[in-house]
Amino acid sequence: MGANARGELTEEVRRRARIVWDYQRLGREPRPCDVAVVLGSHDLGVATTAADLYRRGFFPRMVISGANSPTTLARFPRGEAVHYREHVLSLGVPDLAVLTETRATNTGENLSRSRALLADSGIAVRSVMFVCKPYMERRAYATARRIWPEVEAVCASARTGFDSYLGTVGDDRLVMDTMVGDLQRVMEYPARGFSVPQEVPERVRSAYAYLVGAGFDGHLIAD
């Protein structure tokens, strides 16, 4: 690749990406909740984080939600929730503490189907910890305020920095495309009724435009 090739992680791309990363993370400490909803994705580290938070006593049970998307089918051929469940069980979470929702294909469905599963199971909740990818915290929160407004929403993710996270996932392009796409959804989904509005500073909008122009557009929604 040349120095200005589209999709290359130049130092300027990394600088702009860190701006988006820092904005997307809410930076709040986890606190005890009635239940966790674990949002399936390409990142198995989300399940690792959920297991760690369970062992530390932040919630007594979890719902793992997720079917498949084009970015997860190869990694998790039996579905995100199925693979996540196996992973948390392997890390010592007891089977009875895990509910599994295997049909959701987007964040709104993750929340609405998890809420329905809990209701059908007779589990009343007033607070929910949404465990997700680090750069998805803000979108998860904004979606929860729209889809599940009656509960206190707490977001949690792995405590890591942008550069370290790239190394754990092992697919820089996938992370960049997905992170940029998540920010687009934060900005555009309120008008579609999918989430509540979030203030997006101009430096974040500028970083977003730069990254899209640099070729990280693989997860954008159509107009």
mmCIF file of N, CA, C and O in Angstrom, residues 26-115:
data_model
loop_
_atom_site.group_PDB
_atom_site.id
_atom_site.type_symbol
_atom_site.label_atom_id
_atom_site.label_comp_id
_atom_site.label_asym_id
_atom_site.label_seq_id
_atom_site.Cartn_x
_atom_site.Cartn_y
_atom_site.Cartn_z
ATOM 1 N N LEU A 26 -18.292 5.676 27.149
ATOM 2 C CA LEU A 26 -18.898 6.583 28.121
ATOM 3 C C LEU A 26 -18.015 6.801 29.342
ATOM 4 O O LEU A 26 -18.184 7.786 30.062
ATOM 5 N N GLY A 27 -17.106 5.878 29.607
ATOM 6 C CA GLY A 27 -16.141 6.066 30.679
ATOM 7 C C GLY A 27 -16.717 6.012 32.078
ATOM 8 O O GLY A 27 -16.165 6.627 32.999
ATOM 9 N N ARG A 28 -17.812 5.285 32.257
ATOM 10 C CA ARG A 28 -18.446 5.187 33.570
ATOM 11 C C ARG A 28 -18.099 3.858 34.222
ATOM 12 O O ARG A 28 -17.996 2.835 33.559
ATOM 13 N N GLU A 29 -17.948 3.900 35.537
ATOM 14 C CA GLU A 29 -17.642 2.680 36.266
ATOM 15 C C GLU A 29 -18.886 1.795 36.349
ATOM 16 O O GLU A 29 -19.999 2.295 36.527
ATOM 17 N N PRO A 30 -18.712 0.479 36.221
ATOM 18 C CA PRO A 30 -19.874 -0.412 36.373
ATOM 19 C C PRO A 30 -20.399 -0.373 37.805
ATOM 20 O O PRO A 30 -19.650 -0.097 38.749
ATOM 21 N N ARG A 31 -21.687 -0.625 37.955
ATOM 22 C CA ARG A 31 -22.293 -0.719 39.276
ATOM 23 C C ARG A 31 -23.306 -1.855 39.258
ATOM 24 O O ARG A 31 -23.786 -2.252 38.190
ATOM 25 N N PRO A 32 -23.641 -2.396 40.402
ATOM 26 C CA PRO A 32 -24.524 -3.566 40.440
ATOM 27 C C PRO A 32 -25.858 -3.315 39.741
ATOM 28 O O PRO A 32 -26.459 -2.246 39.883
ATOM 29 N N CYS A 33 -26.308 -4.305 38.970
ATOM 30 C CA CYS A 33 -27.567 -4.234 38.244
ATOM 31 C C CYS A 33 -28.347 -5.527 38.447
ATOM 32 O O CYS A 33 -27.790 -6.549 38.851
ATOM 33 N N ASP A 34 -29.628 -5.485 38.125
ATOM 34 C CA ASP A 34 -30.472 -6.669 38.276
ATOM 35 C C ASP A 34 -30.116 -7.764 37.278
ATOM 36 O O ASP A 34 -30.275 -8.957 37.554
ATOM 37 N N VAL A 35 -29.652 -7.358 36.103
ATOM 38 C CA VAL A 35 -29.339 -8.318 35.052
ATOM 39 C C VAL A 35 -28.382 -7.658 34.069
ATOM 40 O O VAL A 35 -28.295 -6.427 34.020
ATOM 41 N N ALA A 36 -27.670 -8.476 33.299
ATOM 42 C CA ALA A 36 -26.858 -7.971 32.194
ATOM 43 C C ALA A 36 -27.456 -8.464 30.883
ATOM 44 O O ALA A 36 -27.983 -9.576 30.809
ATOM 45 N N VAL A 37 -27.386 -7.623 29.873
ATOM 46 C CA VAL A 37 -27.676 -8.032 28.508
ATOM 47 C C VAL A 37 -26.361 -7.935 27.742
ATOM 48 O O VAL A 37 -25.768 -6.851 27.651
ATOM 49 N N VAL A 38 -25.900 -9.056 27.239
ATOM 50 C CA VAL A 38 -24.612 -9.137 26.560
ATOM 51 C C VAL A 38 -24.870 -9.086 25.064
ATOM 52 O O VAL A 38 -25.558 -9.959 24.513
ATOM 53 N N LEU A 39 -24.344 -8.072 24.412
ATOM 54 C CA LEU A 39 -24.644 -7.812 23.005
ATOM 55 C C LEU A 39 -23.659 -8.558 22.109
ATOM 56 O O LEU A 39 -22.455 -8.246 22.081
ATOM 57 N N GLY A 40 -24.171 -9.530 21.366
ATOM 58 C CA GLY A 40 -23.328 -10.308 20.483
ATOM 59 C C GLY A 40 -22.711 -9.464 19.378
ATOM 60 O O GLY A 40 -23.284 -8.466 18.941
ATOM 61 N N SER A 41 -21.531 -9.889 18.931
ATOM 62 C CA SER A 41 -20.803 -9.170 17.881
ATOM 63 C C SER A 41 -19.688 -10.085 17.390
ATOM 64 O O SER A 41 -19.647 -11.266 17.726
ATOM 65 N N HIS A 42 -18.752 -9.510 16.610
ATOM 66 C CA HIS A 42 -17.600 -10.289 16.160
ATOM 67 C C HIS A 42 -16.562 -10.488 17.255
ATOM 68 O O HIS A 42 -15.617 -11.261 17.086
ATOM 69 N N ASP A 43 -16.707 -9.788 18.374
ATOM 70 C CA ASP A 43 -15.679 -9.715 19.409
ATOM 71 C C ASP A 43 -16.022 -10.636 20.582
ATOM 72 O O ASP A 43 -16.874 -10.302 21.416
ATOM 73 N N LEU A 44 -15.358 -11.783 20.676
ATOM 74 C CA LEU A 44 -15.596 -12.714 21.780
ATOM 75 C C LEU A 44 -15.151 -12.125 23.113
ATOM 76 O O LEU A 44 -15.581 -12.585 24.177
ATOM 77 N N GLY A 45 -14.331 -11.087 23.063
ATOM 78 C CA GLY A 45 -13.914 -10.420 24.291
ATOM 79 C C GLY A 45 -15.075 -9.827 25.065
ATOM 80 O O GLY A 45 -14.978 -9.633 26.284
ATOM 81 N N VAL A 46 -16.185 -9.532 24.385
ATOM 82 C CA VAL A 46 -17.371 -9.046 25.085
ATOM 83 C C VAL A 46 -17.865 -10.105 26.066
ATOM 84 O O VAL A 46 -18.243 -9.802 27.201
ATOM 85 N N ALA A 47 -17.862 -11.368 25.641
ATOM 86 C CA ALA A 47 -18.269 -12.455 26.529
ATOM 87 C C ALA A 47 -17.286 -12.617 27.685
ATOM 88 O O ALA A 47 -17.691 -12.881 28.824
ATOM 89 N N THR A 48 -15.999 -12.437 27.420
ATOM 90 C CA THR A 48 -14.998 -12.499 28.482
ATOM 91 C C THR A 48 -15.264 -11.429 29.526
ATOM 92 O O THR A 48 -15.209 -11.677 30.739
ATOM 93 N N THR A 49 -15.569 -10.218 29.075
ATOM 94 C CA THR A 49 -15.873 -9.121 29.993
ATOM 95 C C THR A 49 -17.123 -9.425 30.809
ATOM 96 O O THR A 49 -17.176 -9.180 32.021
ATOM 97 N N ALA A 50 -18.146 -9.980 30.166
ATOM 98 C CA ALA A 50 -19.380 -10.324 30.877
ATOM 99 C C ALA A 50 -19.112 -11.356 31.968
ATOM 100 O O ALA A 50 -19.640 -11.240 33.088
ATOM 101 N N ALA A 51 -18.311 -12.366 31.654
ATOM 102 C CA ALA A 51 -17.986 -13.384 32.656
ATOM 103 C C ALA A 51 -17.239 -12.775 33.828
ATOM 104 O O ALA A 51 -17.501 -13.104 34.997
ATOM 105 N N ASP A 52 -16.305 -11.865 33.542
ATOM 106 C CA ASP A 52 -15.550 -11.213 34.608
ATOM 107 C C ASP A 52 -16.468 -10.376 35.499
ATOM 108 O O ASP A 52 -16.370 -10.432 36.736
ATOM 109 N N LEU A 53 -17.373 -9.632 34.894
ATOM 110 C CA LEU A 53 -18.294 -8.802 35.679
ATOM 111 C C LEU A 53 -19.238 -9.674 36.511
ATOM 112 O O LEU A 53 -19.571 -9.325 37.652
ATOM 113 N N TYR A 54 -19.656 -10.798 35.965
ATOM 114 C CA TYR A 54 -20.491 -11.724 36.740
ATOM 115 C C TYR A 54 -19.725 -12.233 37.962
ATOM 116 O O TYR A 54 -20.249 -12.231 39.087
ATOM 117 N N ARG A 55 -18.497 -12.673 37.748
ATOM 118 C CA ARG A 55 -17.708 -13.219 38.855
ATOM 119 C C ARG A 55 -17.454 -12.173 39.925
ATOM 120 O O ARG A 55 -17.316 -12.502 41.106
ATOM 121 N N ARG A 56 -17.417 -10.900 39.526
ATOM 122 C CA ARG A 56 -17.191 -9.817 40.482
ATOM 123 C C ARG A 56 -18.478 -9.360 41.156
ATOM 124 O O ARG A 56 -18.461 -8.438 41.969
ATOM 125 N N GLY A 57 -19.586 -9.992 40.826
ATOM 126 C CA GLY A 57 -20.825 -9.754 41.544
ATOM 127 C C GLY A 57 -21.659 -8.591 41.077
ATOM 128 O O GLY A 57 -22.531 -8.111 41.820
ATOM 129 N N PHE A 58 -21.465 -8.132 39.838
ATOM 130 C CA PHE A 58 -22.216 -6.976 39.358
ATOM 131 C C PHE A 58 -23.642 -7.321 38.937
ATOM 132 O O PHE A 58 -24.485 -6.437 38.842
ATOM 133 N N PHE A 59 -23.935 -8.581 38.687
ATOM 134 C CA PHE A 59 -25.294 -9.006 38.344
ATOM 135 C C PHE A 59 -25.403 -10.509 38.595
ATOM 136 O O PHE A 59 -24.408 -11.234 38.510
ATOM 137 N N PRO A 60 -26.620 -11.006 38.905
ATOM 138 C CA PRO A 60 -26.792 -12.421 39.215
ATOM 139 C C PRO A 60 -27.064 -13.301 38.002
ATOM 140 O O PRO A 60 -26.971 -14.529 38.101
ATOM 141 N N ARG A 61 -27.456 -12.686 36.897
ATOM 142 C CA ARG A 61 -27.734 -13.459 35.678
ATOM 143 C C ARG A 61 -27.523 -12.567 34.465
ATOM 144 O O ARG A 61 -27.483 -11.341 34.590
ATOM 145 N N MET A 62 -27.434 -13.209 33.304
ATOM 146 C CA MET A 62 -27.235 -12.452 32.068
ATOM 147 C C MET A 62 -28.074 -13.044 30.955
ATOM 148 O O MET A 62 -28.374 -14.245 30.948
ATOM 149 N N VAL A 63 -28.452 -12.189 30.022
ATOM 150 C CA VAL A 63 -29.037 -12.617 28.760
ATOM 151 C C VAL A 63 -28.001 -12.365 27.682
ATOM 152 O O VAL A 63 -27.511 -11.231 27.542
ATOM 153 N N ILE A 64 -27.628 -13.396 26.943
ATOM 154 C CA ILE A 64 -26.711 -13.239 25.821
ATOM 155 C C ILE A 64 -27.552 -13.219 24.552
ATOM 156 O O ILE A 64 -28.323 -14.142 24.300
ATOM 157 N N SER A 65 -27.410 -12.162 23.755
ATOM 158 C CA SER A 65 -28.287 -11.958 22.607
ATOM 159 C C SER A 65 -27.487 -11.814 21.317
ATOM 160 O O SER A 65 -26.503 -11.072 21.267
ATOM 161 N N GLY A 66 -27.935 -12.519 20.270
ATOM 162 C CA GLY A 66 -27.318 -12.328 18.966
ATOM 163 C C GLY A 66 -27.457 -13.530 18.055
ATOM 164 O O GLY A 66 -27.191 -14.667 18.469
ATOM 165 N N ALA A 67 -27.874 -13.286 16.839
ATOM 166 C CA ALA A 67 -27.920 -14.320 15.801
ATOM 167 C C ALA A 67 -26.617 -14.255 15.021
ATOM 168 O O ALA A 67 -25.559 -14.620 15.527
ATOM 169 N N ASN A 68 -26.655 -13.747 13.807
ATOM 170 C CA ASN A 68 -25.458 -13.565 12.988
ATOM 171 C C ASN A 68 -25.614 -12.331 12.122
ATOM 172 O O ASN A 68 -26.725 -11.875 11.846
ATOM 173 N N SER A 69 -24.490 -11.798 11.707
ATOM 174 C CA SER A 69 -24.438 -10.735 10.711
ATOM 175 C C SER A 69 -23.370 -11.141 9.705
ATOM 176 O O SER A 69 -22.629 -12.107 9.935
ATOM 177 N N PRO A 70 -23.248 -10.416 8.588
ATOM 178 C CA PRO A 70 -22.208 -10.780 7.624
ATOM 179 C C PRO A 70 -20.802 -10.787 8.218
ATOM 180 O O PRO A 70 -19.935 -11.523 7.740
ATOM 181 N N THR A 71 -20.568 -9.976 9.275
ATOM 182 C CA THR A 71 -19.230 -9.906 9.864
ATOM 183 C C THR A 71 -18.995 -10.966 10.928
ATOM 184 O O THR A 71 -17.869 -11.122 11.400
ATOM 185 N N THR A 72 -20.022 -11.717 11.332
ATOM 186 C CA THR A 72 -19.836 -12.706 12.389
ATOM 187 C C THR A 72 -20.074 -14.138 11.942
ATOM 188 O O THR A 72 -19.748 -15.072 12.673
ATOM 189 N N LEU A 73 -20.617 -14.338 10.761
ATOM 190 C CA LEU A 73 -20.990 -15.677 10.333
ATOM 191 C C LEU A 73 -19.784 -16.616 10.283
ATOM 192 O O LEU A 73 -19.856 -17.766 10.739
ATOM 193 N N ALA A 74 -18.671 -16.145 9.758
ATOM 194 C CA ALA A 74 -17.492 -17.006 9.664
ATOM 195 C C ALA A 74 -16.885 -17.286 11.039
ATOM 196 O O ALA A 74 -16.417 -18.399 11.310
ATOM 197 N N ARG A 75 -16.908 -16.277 11.912
ATOM 198 C CA ARG A 75 -16.329 -16.453 13.248
ATOM 199 C C ARG A 75 -17.205 -17.321 14.135
ATOM 200 O O ARG A 75 -16.710 -18.119 14.922
ATOM 201 N N PHE A 76 -18.514 -17.123 14.045
ATOM 202 C CA PHE A 76 -19.452 -17.811 14.934
ATOM 203 C C PHE A 76 -20.552 -18.479 14.108
ATOM 204 O O PHE A 76 -21.689 -18.008 14.083
ATOM 205 N N PRO A 77 -20.239 -19.554 13.417
ATOM 206 C CA PRO A 77 -21.198 -20.157 12.483
ATOM 207 C C PRO A 77 -22.482 -20.643 13.131
ATOM 208 O O PRO A 77 -23.513 -20.745 12.461
ATOM 209 N N ARG A 78 -22.465 -20.942 14.433
ATOM 210 C CA ARG A 78 -23.679 -21.395 15.112
ATOM 211 C C ARG A 78 -24.427 -20.247 15.785
ATOM 212 O O ARG A 78 -25.394 -20.477 16.508
ATOM 213 N N GLY A 79 -23.983 -19.023 15.512
ATOM 214 C CA GLY A 79 -24.644 -17.850 16.064
ATOM 215 C C GLY A 79 -23.837 -17.214 17.188
ATOM 216 O O GLY A 79 -23.168 -17.911 17.965
ATOM 217 N N GLU A 80 -23.898 -15.898 17.272
ATOM 218 C CA GLU A 80 -23.129 -15.168 18.273
ATOM 219 C C GLU A 80 -23.471 -15.612 19.691
ATOM 220 O O GLU A 80 -22.584 -15.883 20.512
ATOM 221 N N ALA A 81 -24.772 -15.682 20.006
ATOM 222 C CA ALA A 81 -25.181 -16.014 21.373
ATOM 223 C C ALA A 81 -24.735 -17.418 21.771
ATOM 224 O O ALA A 81 -24.344 -17.655 22.918
ATOM 225 N N VAL A 82 -24.781 -18.346 20.827
ATOM 226 C CA VAL A 82 -24.383 -19.729 21.129
ATOM 227 C C VAL A 82 -22.903 -19.790 21.487
ATOM 228 O O VAL A 82 -22.509 -20.399 22.499
ATOM 229 N N HIS A 83 -22.082 -19.157 20.681
ATOM 230 C CA HIS A 83 -20.638 -19.170 20.954
ATOM 231 C C HIS A 83 -20.303 -18.376 22.215
ATOM 232 O O HIS A 83 -19.443 -18.796 23.007
ATOM 233 N N TYR A 84 -20.949 -17.242 22.406
ATOM 234 C CA TYR A 84 -20.732 -16.462 23.621
ATOM 235 C C TYR A 84 -21.092 -17.284 24.859
ATOM 236 O O TYR A 84 -20.382 -17.266 25.873
ATOM 237 N N ARG A 85 -22.246 -17.978 24.794
ATOM 238 C CA ARG A 85 -22.675 -18.781 25.937
ATOM 239 C C ARG A 85 -21.624 -19.837 26.284
ATOM 240 O O ARG A 85 -21.257 -20.010 27.465
ATOM 241 N N GLU A 86 -21.150 -20.538 25.282
ATOM 242 C CA GLU A 86 -20.137 -21.562 25.527
ATOM 243 C C GLU A 86 -18.897 -20.940 26.178
ATOM 244 O O GLU A 86 -18.275 -21.547 27.061
ATOM 245 N N HIS A 87 -18.569 -19.738 25.746
ATOM 246 C CA HIS A 87 -17.367 -19.089 26.277
ATOM 247 C C HIS A 87 -17.546 -18.700 27.742
ATOM 248 O O HIS A 87 -16.656 -18.956 28.565
ATOM 249 N N VAL A 88 -18.682 -18.093 28.098
ATOM 250 C CA VAL A 88 -18.863 -17.694 29.504
ATOM 251 C C VAL A 88 -18.954 -18.921 30.406
ATOM 252 O O VAL A 88 -18.461 -18.895 31.548
ATOM 253 N N LEU A 89 -19.556 -20.001 29.912
ATOM 254 C CA LEU A 89 -19.599 -21.223 30.716
ATOM 255 C C LEU A 89 -18.194 -21.775 30.934
ATOM 256 O O LEU A 89 -17.866 -22.267 32.025
ATOM 257 N N SER A 90 -17.356 -21.685 29.917
ATOM 258 C CA SER A 90 -15.979 -22.174 30.044
ATOM 259 C C SER A 90 -15.178 -21.342 31.033
ATOM 260 O O SER A 90 -14.163 -21.813 31.565
ATOM 261 N N LEU A 91 -15.649 -20.115 31.291
ATOM 262 C CA LEU A 91 -14.974 -19.221 32.232
ATOM 263 C C LEU A 91 -15.584 -19.282 33.628
ATOM 264 O O LEU A 91 -15.270 -18.460 34.485
ATOM 265 N N GLY A 92 -16.470 -20.237 33.848
ATOM 266 C CA GLY A 92 -16.963 -20.478 35.191
ATOM 267 C C GLY A 92 -18.320 -19.914 35.523
ATOM 268 O O GLY A 92 -18.789 -20.063 36.661
ATOM 269 N N VAL A 93 -18.997 -19.272 34.566
ATOM 270 C CA VAL A 93 -20.348 -18.788 34.823
ATOM 271 C C VAL A 93 -21.293 -19.994 34.826
ATOM 272 O O VAL A 93 -21.281 -20.785 33.878
ATOM 273 N N PRO A 94 -22.116 -20.162 35.861
ATOM 274 C CA PRO A 94 -23.006 -21.331 35.895
ATOM 275 C C PRO A 94 -24.103 -21.273 34.846
ATOM 276 O O PRO A 94 -24.589 -20.194 34.500
ATOM 277 N N ASP A 95 -24.476 -22.425 34.366
ATOM 278 C CA ASP A 95 -25.474 -22.518 33.307
ATOM 279 C C ASP A 95 -26.780 -21.819 33.688
ATOM 280 O O ASP A 95 -27.402 -21.149 32.857
ATOM 281 N N LEU A 96 -27.208 -21.952 34.936
ATOM 282 C CA LEU A 96 -28.474 -21.384 35.371
ATOM 283 C C LEU A 96 -28.456 -19.857 35.387
ATOM 284 O O LEU A 96 -29.517 -19.225 35.464
ATOM 285 N N ALA A 97 -27.276 -19.260 35.306
ATOM 286 C CA ALA A 97 -27.175 -17.804 35.320
ATOM 287 C C ALA A 97 -27.243 -17.196 33.924
ATOM 288 O O ALA A 97 -27.179 -15.971 33.778
ATOM 289 N N VAL A 98 -27.384 -18.050 32.889
ATOM 290 C CA VAL A 98 -27.305 -17.569 31.511
ATOM 291 C C VAL A 98 -28.579 -17.888 30.744
ATOM 292 O O VAL A 98 -28.953 -19.057 30.604
ATOM 293 N N LEU A 99 -29.239 -16.847 30.252
ATOM 294 C CA LEU A 99 -30.327 -17.000 29.296
ATOM 295 C C LEU A 99 -29.780 -16.658 27.915
ATOM 296 O O LEU A 99 -28.885 -15.810 27.793
ATOM 297 N N THR A 100 -30.309 -17.282 26.886
ATOM 298 C CA THR A 100 -29.780 -17.085 25.538
ATOM 299 C C THR A 100 -30.892 -16.682 24.587
ATOM 300 O O THR A 100 -31.931 -17.340 24.514
ATOM 301 N N GLU A 101 -30.648 -15.606 23.857
ATOM 302 C CA GLU A 101 -31.575 -15.100 22.844
ATOM 303 C C GLU A 101 -30.850 -15.189 21.507
ATOM 304 O O GLU A 101 -29.846 -14.509 21.310
ATOM 305 N N THR A 102 -31.341 -15.988 20.568
ATOM 306 C CA THR A 102 -30.565 -16.339 19.382
ATOM 307 C C THR A 102 -31.113 -15.771 18.077
ATOM 308 O O THR A 102 -30.665 -16.173 17.006
ATOM 309 N N ARG A 103 -32.060 -14.833 18.136
ATOM 310 C CA ARG A 103 -32.707 -14.363 16.911
ATOM 311 C C ARG A 103 -32.369 -12.931 16.537
ATOM 312 O O ARG A 103 -32.586 -12.523 15.387
ATOM 313 N N ALA A 104 -31.872 -12.138 17.447
ATOM 314 C CA ALA A 104 -31.650 -10.714 17.178
ATOM 315 C C ALA A 104 -30.569 -10.505 16.139
ATOM 316 O O ALA A 104 -29.499 -11.119 16.191
ATOM 317 N N THR A 105 -30.826 -9.602 15.199
ATOM 318 C CA THR A 105 -29.859 -9.299 14.150
ATOM 319 C C THR A 105 -29.413 -7.843 14.157
ATOM 320 O O THR A 105 -28.641 -7.426 13.293
ATOM 321 N N ASN A 106 -29.889 -7.054 15.124
ATOM 322 C CA ASN A 106 -29.421 -5.670 15.274
ATOM 323 C C ASN A 106 -29.592 -5.270 16.725
ATOM 324 O O ASN A 106 -30.196 -6.003 17.531
ATOM 325 N N THR A 107 -29.080 -4.103 17.088
ATOM 326 C CA THR A 107 -29.066 -3.701 18.490
ATOM 327 C C THR A 107 -30.469 -3.504 19.043
ATOM 328 O O THR A 107 -30.748 -3.889 20.186
ATOM 329 N N GLY A 108 -31.363 -2.917 18.264
ATOM 330 C CA GLY A 108 -32.731 -2.753 18.727
ATOM 331 C C GLY A 108 -33.369 -4.085 19.062
ATOM 332 O O GLY A 108 -34.055 -4.225 20.084
ATOM 333 N N GLU A 109 -33.137 -5.083 18.212
ATOM 334 C CA GLU A 109 -33.677 -6.409 18.484
ATOM 335 C C GLU A 109 -32.982 -7.070 19.665
ATOM 336 O O GLU A 109 -33.618 -7.801 20.438
ATOM 337 N N ASN A 110 -31.675 -6.846 19.839
ATOM 338 C CA ASN A 110 -30.994 -7.359 21.027
ATOM 339 C C ASN A 110 -31.749 -6.941 22.287
ATOM 340 O O ASN A 110 -31.991 -7.750 23.191
ATOM 341 N N LEU A 111 -32.134 -5.673 22.335
ATOM 342 C CA LEU A 111 -32.784 -5.137 23.532
ATOM 343 C C LEU A 111 -34.238 -5.592 23.631
ATOM 344 O O LEU A 111 -34.675 -6.063 24.688
ATOM 345 N N SER A 112 -34.989 -5.448 22.555
ATOM 346 C CA SER A 112 -36.412 -5.775 22.634
ATOM 347 C C SER A 112 -36.631 -7.267 22.865
ATOM 348 O O SER A 112 -37.504 -7.669 23.654
ATOM 349 N N ARG A 113 -35.841 -8.112 22.230
ATOM 350 C CA ARG A 113 -36.001 -9.553 22.413
ATOM 351 C C ARG A 113 -35.502 -9.987 23.796
ATOM 352 O O ARG A 113 -36.080 -10.900 24.413
ATOM 353 N N SER A 114 -34.458 -9.361 24.299
ATOM 354 C CA SER A 114 -33.986 -9.684 25.650
ATOM 355 C C SER A 114 -35.017 -9.264 26.689
ATOM 356 O O SER A 114 -35.272 -10.003 27.660
ATOM 357 N N ARG A 115 -35.604 -8.107 26.512
ATOM 358 C CA ARG A 115 -36.651 -7.651 27.427
ATOM 359 C C ARG A 115 -37.814 -8.635 27.430
ATOM 360 O O ARG A 115 -38.332 -9.003 28.503
#
